[in-house]
């Protein structure tokens, strides 16, 4: 009996040993399989990384080649490359961050900037932009204001020319519309361009900056800041001024506007922009005329004022006193060549005036001249 029991015990041990061997062999085989799988995955991962790096280098080389083809005379320094990437890659530098930095650099002690917009047609040599900058250099007390001017460029060519002449240039990327050409008044592209401007100005207000917005065809002959109303949130130029700065009967013109950044002005601008939906065929100035008497304007409490054309004027109603005039707008003028011609006449008049040693009694402007032609 004991012998039988001993034999049974021996058999049981053998079975256990065999099963343990099988388990060990299976676990070792599964471990080796796992290692092979990981090694294979690592190899695949390395290959993918190498492919991505090669693709990145090829794309970078292509971009550099295209840049050199487009601008063969311009050397691409590190700063050029940085500005190129900043202006064309919003994923790299967010547009609002880039805009804020430019506004901070340009703002005065009161957190106020001067903003204008520019496209290729107006940026060409001897075109509107050159006259705009020249007026600041010729004007009384306006040279110091140039450092506060931010030029918002609507296309790459305008941005390129702006950076050659001025320090504060911002490239505003646009979609679906080419803003580079001369946009005839009230055409669909012109209307879209005006509303893109309003959209940008909302951003500026929300960042906490006050601004003077000026069309580029406004000649700055004197510092207009002393003529701003102390109690106005939103102050606007006029095509026709009837003597009362608070009257909505004045014929408003959006080519020269001063706005204080506060809750009232931000709400007003958002309401203005939203009202576009009701008047999709109209540009910003015409929509303003439609909404200026809306009860919502009174509800938000925004204080609207209009500038006297003695100080802030244009071709629609030129100032009657050159001793007081601050700005002259080339409005009420259709056609780029006519506008350039007549704005040159205005600057010539100003040069003559600045050369005089005595007070001018009677003001006679040489322009508008060709702008009056049909």
Tab-separated table of C-alpha atoms in Angstrom:
chain	number	residue	atom	x	y	z
A	1	UNK	CA	0.000	0.000	0.000
A	2	UNK	CA	2.778	2.391	0.888
A	3	UNK	CA	4.554	1.560	-2.399
A	4	UNK	CA	1.447	2.303	-4.379
A	5	UNK	CA	1.013	5.593	-2.545
A	6	UNK	CA	4.664	6.538	-3.242
A	7	UNK	CA	4.264	5.835	-6.981
A	8	UNK	CA	1.156	7.982	-7.138
A	9	UNK	CA	2.981	10.874	-5.480
A	10	UNK	CA	5.830	10.616	-7.990
A	11	UNK	CA	3.385	10.746	-10.915
A	12	UNK	CA	1.637	13.822	-9.469
A	13	UNK	CA	4.971	15.664	-9.125
A	14	UNK	CA	5.927	14.839	-12.699
A	15	UNK	CA	2.601	16.232	-13.957
A	16	UNK	CA	3.095	19.457	-12.002
A	17	UNK	CA	6.636	19.880	-13.281
A	18	UNK	CA	5.462	19.339	-16.855
A	19	UNK	CA	2.673	21.882	-16.503
A	20	UNK	CA	5.069	24.447	-15.005
A	21	UNK	CA	7.479	23.903	-17.885
A	22	UNK	CA	4.640	24.436	-20.351
A	23	UNK	CA	3.587	27.647	-18.604
A	24	UNK	CA	7.133	28.957	-18.543
A	25	UNK	CA	7.653	28.202	-22.202
A	26	UNK	CA	4.342	29.868	-23.191
A	27	UNK	CA	5.089	32.974	-21.097
A	28	UNK	CA	8.579	33.260	-22.548
A	29	UNK	CA	7.188	32.931	-26.070
A	30	UNK	CA	4.533	35.593	-25.396
A	31	UNK	CA	7.224	37.908	-23.961
A	32	UNK	CA	9.375	37.478	-27.013
A	33	UNK	CA	6.342	38.166	-29.229
A	34	UNK	CA	5.615	41.315	-27.267
A	35	UNK	CA	9.189	42.481	-27.622
A	36	UNK	CA	9.074	41.845	-31.358
A	37	UNK	CA	5.834	43.857	-31.616
A	38	UNK	CA	7.273	46.775	-29.652
A	39	UNK	CA	10.470	46.744	-31.689
A	40	UNK	CA	8.413	46.757	-34.892
A	41	UNK	CA	6.225	49.650	-33.625
A	42	UNK	CA	9.309	51.638	-32.613
A	43	UNK	CA	10.807	51.118	-36.034
A	44	UNK	CA	7.575	52.269	-37.697
A	45	UNK	CA	7.457	55.327	-35.403
A	46	UNK	CA	11.010	56.264	-36.332
A	47	UNK	CA	10.199	55.984	-40.030
A	48	UNK	CA	7.124	58.205	-39.655
A	49	UNK	CA	9.134	60.865	-37.805
A	50	UNK	CA	11.806	60.805	-40.507
A	51	UNK	CA	9.127	61.152	-43.225
A	52	UNK	CA	7.541	64.111	-41.424
A	53	UNK	CA	10.917	65.830	-41.020
A	54	UNK	CA	11.736	65.316	-44.691
A	55	UNK	CA	8.314	66.693	-45.694
A	56	UNK	CA	8.822	69.731	-43.435
A	57	UNK	CA	12.237	70.456	-44.938
A	58	UNK	CA	10.878	70.126	-48.483
A	59	UNK	CA	7.995	72.516	-47.725
A	60	UNK	CA	10.360	75.012	-46.059
A	61	UNK	CA	12.700	74.911	-49.048
A	62	UNK	CA	9.724	75.410	-51.403
A	63	UNK	CA	8.509	78.430	-49.419
A	64	UNK	CA	11.979	79.982	-49.488
A	65	UNK	CA	12.235	79.366	-53.234
A	66	UNK	CA	8.824	80.940	-53.892
A	67	UNK	CA	9.726	83.918	-51.689
A	68	UNK	CA	12.989	84.501	-53.513
A	69	UNK	CA	11.170	84.191	-56.849
A	70	UNK	CA	8.585	86.791	-55.804
A	71	UNK	CA	11.154	89.140	-54.274
A	72	UNK	CA	14.467	88.449	-56.046
A	73	UNK	CA	16.134	91.653	-54.856
A	74	UNK	CA	15.256	91.235	-51.209
A	75	UNK	CA	17.508	89.242	-48.930
A	76	UNK	CA	15.619	87.023	-46.531
A	77	UNK	CA	17.175	87.751	-43.168
A	78	UNK	CA	16.009	86.231	-39.906
A	79	UNK	CA	13.867	89.316	-39.233
A	80	UNK	CA	12.335	89.095	-42.722
A	81	UNK	CA	11.486	85.445	-42.152
A	82	UNK	CA	9.982	86.195	-38.746
A	83	UNK	CA	7.761	88.957	-40.118
A	84	UNK	CA	6.774	86.773	-43.075
A	85	UNK	CA	5.706	83.948	-40.785
A	86	UNK	CA	3.954	86.332	-38.416
A	87	UNK	CA	1.926	87.897	-41.217
A	88	UNK	CA	0.994	84.668	-42.972
A	89	UNK	CA	0.714	82.062	-40.206
A	90	UNK	CA	-1.997	82.849	-37.653
A	91	UNK	CA	-1.321	79.460	-36.072
A	92	UNK	CA	2.188	80.659	-35.190
A	93	UNK	CA	1.286	84.138	-33.937
A	94	UNK	CA	-2.381	84.820	-33.321
A	95	UNK	CA	-3.599	87.959	-35.162
A	96	UNK	CA	-5.066	89.536	-32.026
A	97	UNK	CA	-1.722	89.144	-30.208
A	98	UNK	CA	0.176	90.705	-33.122
A	99	UNK	CA	-2.364	93.534	-33.343
A	100	UNK	CA	-2.236	94.199	-29.601
A	101	UNK	CA	1.554	94.440	-29.693
A	102	UNK	CA	1.460	96.984	-32.523
A	103	UNK	CA	-1.249	99.014	-30.775
A	104	UNK	CA	0.752	99.037	-27.539
A	105	UNK	CA	3.841	100.252	-29.390
A	106	UNK	CA	1.900	102.989	-31.180
A	107	UNK	CA	-0.403	104.236	-28.416
A	108	UNK	CA	0.157	107.557	-26.655
A	109	UNK	CA	0.007	108.254	-22.917
A	110	UNK	CA	-3.831	108.184	-23.062
A	111	UNK	CA	-3.877	104.747	-24.713
A	112	UNK	CA	-4.977	106.292	-28.010
A	113	UNK	CA	-3.861	105.320	-31.502
A	114	UNK	CA	-4.440	106.676	-34.995
A	115	UNK	CA	-5.614	103.978	-37.409
A	116	UNK	CA	-5.876	103.974	-41.190
A	117	UNK	CA	-6.381	101.231	-43.769
A	118	UNK	CA	-4.387	100.665	-46.937
A	119	UNK	CA	-4.633	98.515	-50.057
A	120	UNK	CA	-2.281	98.033	-52.990
A	121	UNK	CA	-3.930	100.650	-55.235
A	122	UNK	CA	-3.477	103.418	-52.643
A	123	UNK	CA	-0.016	102.163	-51.611
A	124	UNK	CA	1.619	102.618	-55.028
A	125	UNK	CA	4.407	105.238	-55.253
A	126	UNK	CA	3.062	108.806	-55.631
A	127	UNK	CA	-0.395	107.572	-54.746
A	128	UNK	CA	-2.593	108.300	-51.710
A	129	UNK	CA	-0.365	106.774	-49.022
A	130	UNK	CA	2.600	108.926	-49.983
A	131	UNK	CA	0.418	112.054	-49.761
A	132	UNK	CA	-0.958	110.920	-46.392
A	133	UNK	CA	2.514	110.561	-44.872
A	134	UNK	CA	3.679	113.801	-46.492
A	135	UNK	CA	0.820	115.721	-44.867
A	136	UNK	CA	2.014	114.631	-41.411
A	137	UNK	CA	5.497	115.887	-42.219
A	138	UNK	CA	4.187	119.249	-43.495
A	139	UNK	CA	1.474	119.879	-40.897
A	140	UNK	CA	1.638	121.966	-37.749
A	141	UNK	CA	2.282	119.716	-34.751
A	142	UNK	CA	1.580	116.577	-36.765
A	143	UNK	CA	5.107	115.198	-37.214
A	144	UNK	CA	5.077	113.870	-33.628
A	145	UNK	CA	1.803	112.036	-34.327
A	146	UNK	CA	3.267	109.761	-37.015
A	147	UNK	CA	4.625	107.356	-34.389
A	148	UNK	CA	1.054	106.808	-33.192
A	149	UNK	CA	-0.261	105.870	-36.656
A	150	UNK	CA	-1.095	102.188	-37.240
A	151	UNK	CA	-1.532	101.271	-40.909
A	152	UNK	CA	-3.823	98.268	-41.377
A	153	UNK	CA	-2.885	96.653	-44.691
A	154	UNK	CA	-5.519	94.702	-46.596
A	155	UNK	CA	-3.213	92.781	-48.954
A	156	UNK	CA	0.431	91.605	-49.071
A	157	UNK	CA	1.615	94.285	-51.538
A	158	UNK	CA	0.233	97.071	-49.359
A	159	UNK	CA	1.960	95.517	-46.345
A	160	UNK	CA	5.256	95.285	-48.209
A	161	UNK	CA	5.140	98.971	-49.250
A	162	UNK	CA	4.002	100.082	-45.812
A	163	UNK	CA	6.969	98.427	-44.087
A	164	UNK	CA	9.297	100.323	-46.414
A	165	UNK	CA	7.894	103.692	-45.319
A	166	UNK	CA	6.442	103.296	-41.838
A	167	UNK	CA	7.098	101.445	-38.599
A	168	UNK	CA	3.610	100.385	-37.441
A	169	UNK	CA	2.143	98.185	-40.184
A	170	UNK	CA	-0.356	95.386	-39.541
A	171	UNK	CA	-1.427	92.855	-42.172
A	172	UNK	CA	-5.135	92.099	-41.787
A	173	UNK	CA	-5.833	88.771	-43.456
A	174	UNK	CA	-9.093	88.663	-45.405
A	175	UNK	CA	-10.990	85.808	-46.995
A	176	UNK	CA	-13.193	85.541	-50.096
A	177	UNK	CA	-12.481	89.118	-51.225
A	178	UNK	CA	-9.479	90.667	-52.955
A	179	UNK	CA	-9.077	94.176	-51.505
A	180	UNK	CA	-5.904	95.066	-53.433
A	181	UNK	CA	-7.454	97.066	-56.299
A	182	UNK	CA	-9.064	100.492	-56.357
A	183	UNK	CA	-12.588	99.833	-55.110
A	184	UNK	CA	-15.216	102.068	-56.654
A	185	UNK	CA	-17.574	103.680	-54.172
A	186	UNK	CA	-20.533	101.521	-53.094
A	187	UNK	CA	-19.552	98.453	-55.138
A	188	UNK	CA	-19.874	95.076	-53.346
A	189	UNK	CA	-16.111	94.881	-52.698
A	190	UNK	CA	-16.121	98.433	-51.344
A	191	UNK	CA	-19.009	97.597	-48.993
A	192	UNK	CA	-17.231	94.456	-47.758
A	193	UNK	CA	-14.053	96.445	-47.168
A	194	UNK	CA	-15.920	99.006	-45.045
A	195	UNK	CA	-17.497	96.323	-42.874
A	196	UNK	CA	-14.188	94.527	-42.439
A	197	UNK	CA	-12.912	97.818	-41.079
A	198	UNK	CA	-15.755	98.077	-38.553
A	199	UNK	CA	-15.057	94.516	-37.441
A	200	UNK	CA	-11.413	95.401	-36.780
A	201	UNK	CA	-12.303	98.562	-34.865
A	202	UNK	CA	-14.521	96.530	-32.524
A	203	UNK	CA	-11.433	94.445	-31.726
A	204	UNK	CA	-9.423	97.596	-30.990
A	205	UNK	CA	-12.091	98.913	-28.611
A	206	UNK	CA	-12.372	95.579	-26.829
A	207	UNK	CA	-8.612	95.648	-26.243
A	208	UNK	CA	-9.088	98.928	-24.380
A	209	UNK	CA	-7.621	101.362	-26.942
A	210	UNK	CA	-9.167	104.698	-27.901
A	211	UNK	CA	-8.637	105.596	-31.536
A	212	UNK	CA	-8.900	108.140	-34.260
A	213	UNK	CA	-9.795	106.357	-37.451
A	214	UNK	CA	-8.772	108.309	-40.533
A	215	UNK	CA	-9.142	107.429	-44.178
A	216	UNK	CA	-5.781	107.506	-45.950
A	217	UNK	CA	-7.041	110.283	-48.241
A	218	UNK	CA	-7.326	112.644	-45.252
A	219	UNK	CA	-4.552	115.252	-45.196
A	220	UNK	CA	-3.411	116.075	-41.642
A	221	UNK	CA	-2.570	119.810	-41.636
A	222	UNK	CA	-2.803	120.454	-37.885
A	223	UNK	CA	-3.000	118.356	-34.738
A	224	UNK	CA	-6.758	117.619	-34.357
A	225	UNK	CA	-6.580	116.330	-30.766
A	226	UNK	CA	-7.312	119.768	-29.219
A	227	UNK	CA	-10.556	119.815	-31.253
A	228	UNK	CA	-11.930	116.566	-29.788
A	229	UNK	CA	-15.028	116.977	-27.612
A	230	UNK	CA	-14.355	116.140	-23.942
A	231	UNK	CA	-17.790	114.536	-23.463
A	232	UNK	CA	-18.202	112.452	-26.624
A	233	UNK	CA	-17.857	108.655	-26.797
A	234	UNK	CA	-18.197	108.619	-30.577
A	235	UNK	CA	-17.231	111.686	-32.642
A	236	UNK	CA	-17.635	111.824	-36.406
A	237	UNK	CA	-16.757	114.083	-39.349
A	238	UNK	CA	-19.425	115.576	-41.601
A	239	UNK	CA	-20.032	116.020	-45.298
A	240	UNK	CA	-22.309	118.898	-44.284
A	241	UNK	CA	-22.332	120.515	-40.850
A	242	UNK	CA	-25.350	122.516	-39.652
A	243	UNK	CA	-23.859	124.182	-36.582
A	244	UNK	CA	-24.940	121.802	-33.805
A	245	UNK	CA	-22.443	119.075	-32.772
A	246	UNK	CA	-25.175	116.892	-31.214
A	247	UNK	CA	-27.669	117.096	-34.085
A	248	UNK	CA	-28.324	113.972	-36.146
A	249	UNK	CA	-29.295	116.283	-39.007
A	250	UNK	CA	-25.576	116.690	-39.783
A	251	UNK	CA	-24.499	114.642	-42.789
A	252	UNK	CA	-22.139	112.125	-41.236
A	253	UNK	CA	-18.897	110.941	-42.829
A	254	UNK	CA	-17.000	107.912	-41.490
A	255	UNK	CA	-13.659	108.995	-42.942
A	256	UNK	CA	-12.571	110.654	-39.700
A	257	UNK	CA	-13.837	109.287	-36.380
A	258	UNK	CA	-12.696	109.506	-32.759
A	259	UNK	CA	-13.915	106.818	-30.348
A	260	UNK	CA	-13.306	106.303	-26.630
A	261	UNK	CA	-13.064	102.704	-25.502
A	262	UNK	CA	-15.828	102.008	-22.984
A	263	UNK	CA	-18.870	99.754	-22.639
A	264	UNK	CA	-21.110	102.265	-24.416
A	265	UNK	CA	-18.923	102.610	-27.505
A	266	UNK	CA	-18.326	98.839	-27.720
A	267	UNK	CA	-22.066	98.118	-27.527
A	268	UNK	CA	-22.716	100.806	-30.123
A	269	UNK	CA	-20.171	99.382	-32.569
A	270	UNK	CA	-21.533	95.847	-32.122
A	271	UNK	CA	-25.069	97.108	-32.746
A	272	UNK	CA	-23.840	98.990	-35.806
A	273	UNK	CA	-22.118	95.902	-37.191
A	274	UNK	CA	-25.101	93.651	-36.428
A	275	UNK	CA	-27.427	96.098	-38.209
A	276	UNK	CA	-25.629	95.207	-41.427
A	277	UNK	CA	-27.865	92.137	-41.582
A	278	UNK	CA	-30.885	94.376	-42.126
A	279	UNK	CA	-29.166	96.489	-44.807
A	280	UNK	CA	-26.778	94.060	-46.506
A	281	UNK	CA	-26.478	96.235	-49.636
A	282	UNK	CA	-25.372	99.362	-47.721
A	283	UNK	CA	-21.931	100.350	-46.465
A	284	UNK	CA	-21.214	101.377	-42.874
A	285	UNK	CA	-21.878	105.102	-43.259
A	286	UNK	CA	-25.318	104.592	-44.787
A	287	UNK	CA	-26.239	102.029	-42.132
A	288	UNK	CA	-25.189	104.534	-39.449
A	289	UNK	CA	-27.670	107.007	-40.920
A	290	UNK	CA	-30.388	104.323	-40.722
A	291	UNK	CA	-29.738	103.430	-37.078
A	292	UNK	CA	-28.686	106.758	-35.500
A	293	UNK	CA	-32.222	107.419	-34.229
A	294	UNK	CA	-32.835	103.854	-33.058
A	295	UNK	CA	-34.069	103.655	-29.420
A	296	UNK	CA	-31.229	101.261	-28.629
A	297	UNK	CA	-28.728	104.103	-29.133
A	298	UNK	CA	-30.424	106.086	-26.380
A	299	UNK	CA	-30.732	102.992	-24.215
A	300	UNK	CA	-26.987	102.271	-24.132
A	301	UNK	CA	-26.296	105.965	-23.512
A	302	UNK	CA	-23.520	106.447	-26.060
A	303	UNK	CA	-22.725	110.139	-26.557
A	304	UNK	CA	-22.424	110.997	-30.263
A	305	UNK	CA	-20.890	114.248	-31.475
A	306	UNK	CA	-20.159	115.719	-34.932
A	307	UNK	CA	-17.102	117.777	-35.880
A	308	UNK	CA	-17.401	121.307	-37.193
A	309	UNK	CA	-16.143	121.452	-40.788
A	310	UNK	CA	-14.135	124.564	-39.914
A	311	UNK	CA	-11.678	122.154	-38.256
A	312	UNK	CA	-12.375	118.673	-39.684
A	313	UNK	CA	-13.402	119.157	-43.288
A	314	UNK	CA	-13.303	117.706	-46.783
A	315	UNK	CA	-14.012	118.433	-50.420
A	316	UNK	CA	-17.754	118.147	-49.692
A	317	UNK	CA	-17.539	121.221	-47.474
A	318	UNK	CA	-14.021	122.744	-47.271
A	319	UNK	CA	-13.044	124.781	-44.234
A	320	UNK	CA	-13.582	128.497	-44.569
A	321	UNK	CA	-10.525	129.280	-42.449
A	322	UNK	CA	-7.084	127.884	-43.275
A	323	UNK	CA	-5.848	129.356	-39.967
A	324	UNK	CA	-7.997	126.848	-38.074
A	325	UNK	CA	-8.313	123.811	-40.341
A	326	UNK	CA	-6.904	120.515	-39.006
A	327	UNK	CA	-7.735	117.918	-41.653
A	328	UNK	CA	-8.881	117.928	-45.265
A	329	UNK	CA	-10.577	114.805	-46.616
A	330	UNK	CA	-10.599	113.975	-50.325
A	331	UNK	CA	-14.281	112.982	-50.158
A	332	UNK	CA	-17.032	113.737	-52.653
A	333	UNK	CA	-14.541	112.667	-55.322
A	334	UNK	CA	-14.874	109.625	-57.590
A	335	UNK	CA	-11.752	108.378	-59.322
A	336	UNK	CA	-8.276	107.759	-57.953
A	337	UNK	CA	-6.423	110.023	-60.425
A	338	UNK	CA	-8.733	112.950	-59.710
A	339	UNK	CA	-8.323	112.444	-55.982
A	340	UNK	CA	-4.512	112.322	-56.193
A	341	UNK	CA	-4.447	115.459	-58.354
A	342	UNK	CA	-6.637	117.498	-56.015
A	343	UNK	CA	-4.962	116.343	-52.799
A	344	UNK	CA	-1.654	117.461	-54.284
A	345	UNK	CA	-3.235	120.892	-54.803
A	346	UNK	CA	-4.247	120.958	-51.126
A	347	UNK	CA	-0.687	120.221	-50.031
A	348	UNK	CA	0.590	122.925	-52.395
A	349	UNK	CA	-1.856	125.401	-50.822
A	350	UNK	CA	-0.588	124.390	-47.399
A	351	UNK	CA	3.064	124.837	-48.360
A	352	UNK	CA	2.293	128.358	-49.595
A	353	UNK	CA	0.387	129.125	-46.395
A	354	UNK	CA	3.260	127.880	-44.214
A	355	UNK	CA	5.692	130.119	-46.089
A	356	UNK	CA	3.667	133.248	-45.177
A	357	UNK	CA	4.525	135.324	-42.158
A	358	UNK	CA	1.124	136.917	-41.685
A	359	UNK	CA	-2.404	135.775	-40.863
A	360	UNK	CA	-4.542	134.873	-43.884
A	361	UNK	CA	-7.778	136.853	-43.989
A	362	UNK	CA	-9.622	135.034	-46.750
A	363	UNK	CA	-9.274	131.324	-47.416
A	364	UNK	CA	-9.391	130.134	-51.003
A	365	UNK	CA	-8.538	126.519	-51.749
A	366	UNK	CA	-7.276	125.333	-55.136
A	367	UNK	CA	-9.271	122.110	-54.688
A	368	UNK	CA	-11.583	120.460	-55.278
A	369	UNK	CA	-10.972	121.012	-58.948
A	370	UNK	CA	-10.831	117.852	-61.016
A	371	UNK	CA	-13.000	116.109	-58.427
A	372	UNK	CA	-15.841	118.408	-59.534
A	373	UNK	CA	-15.641	116.999	-63.063
A	374	UNK	CA	-18.232	114.401	-63.985
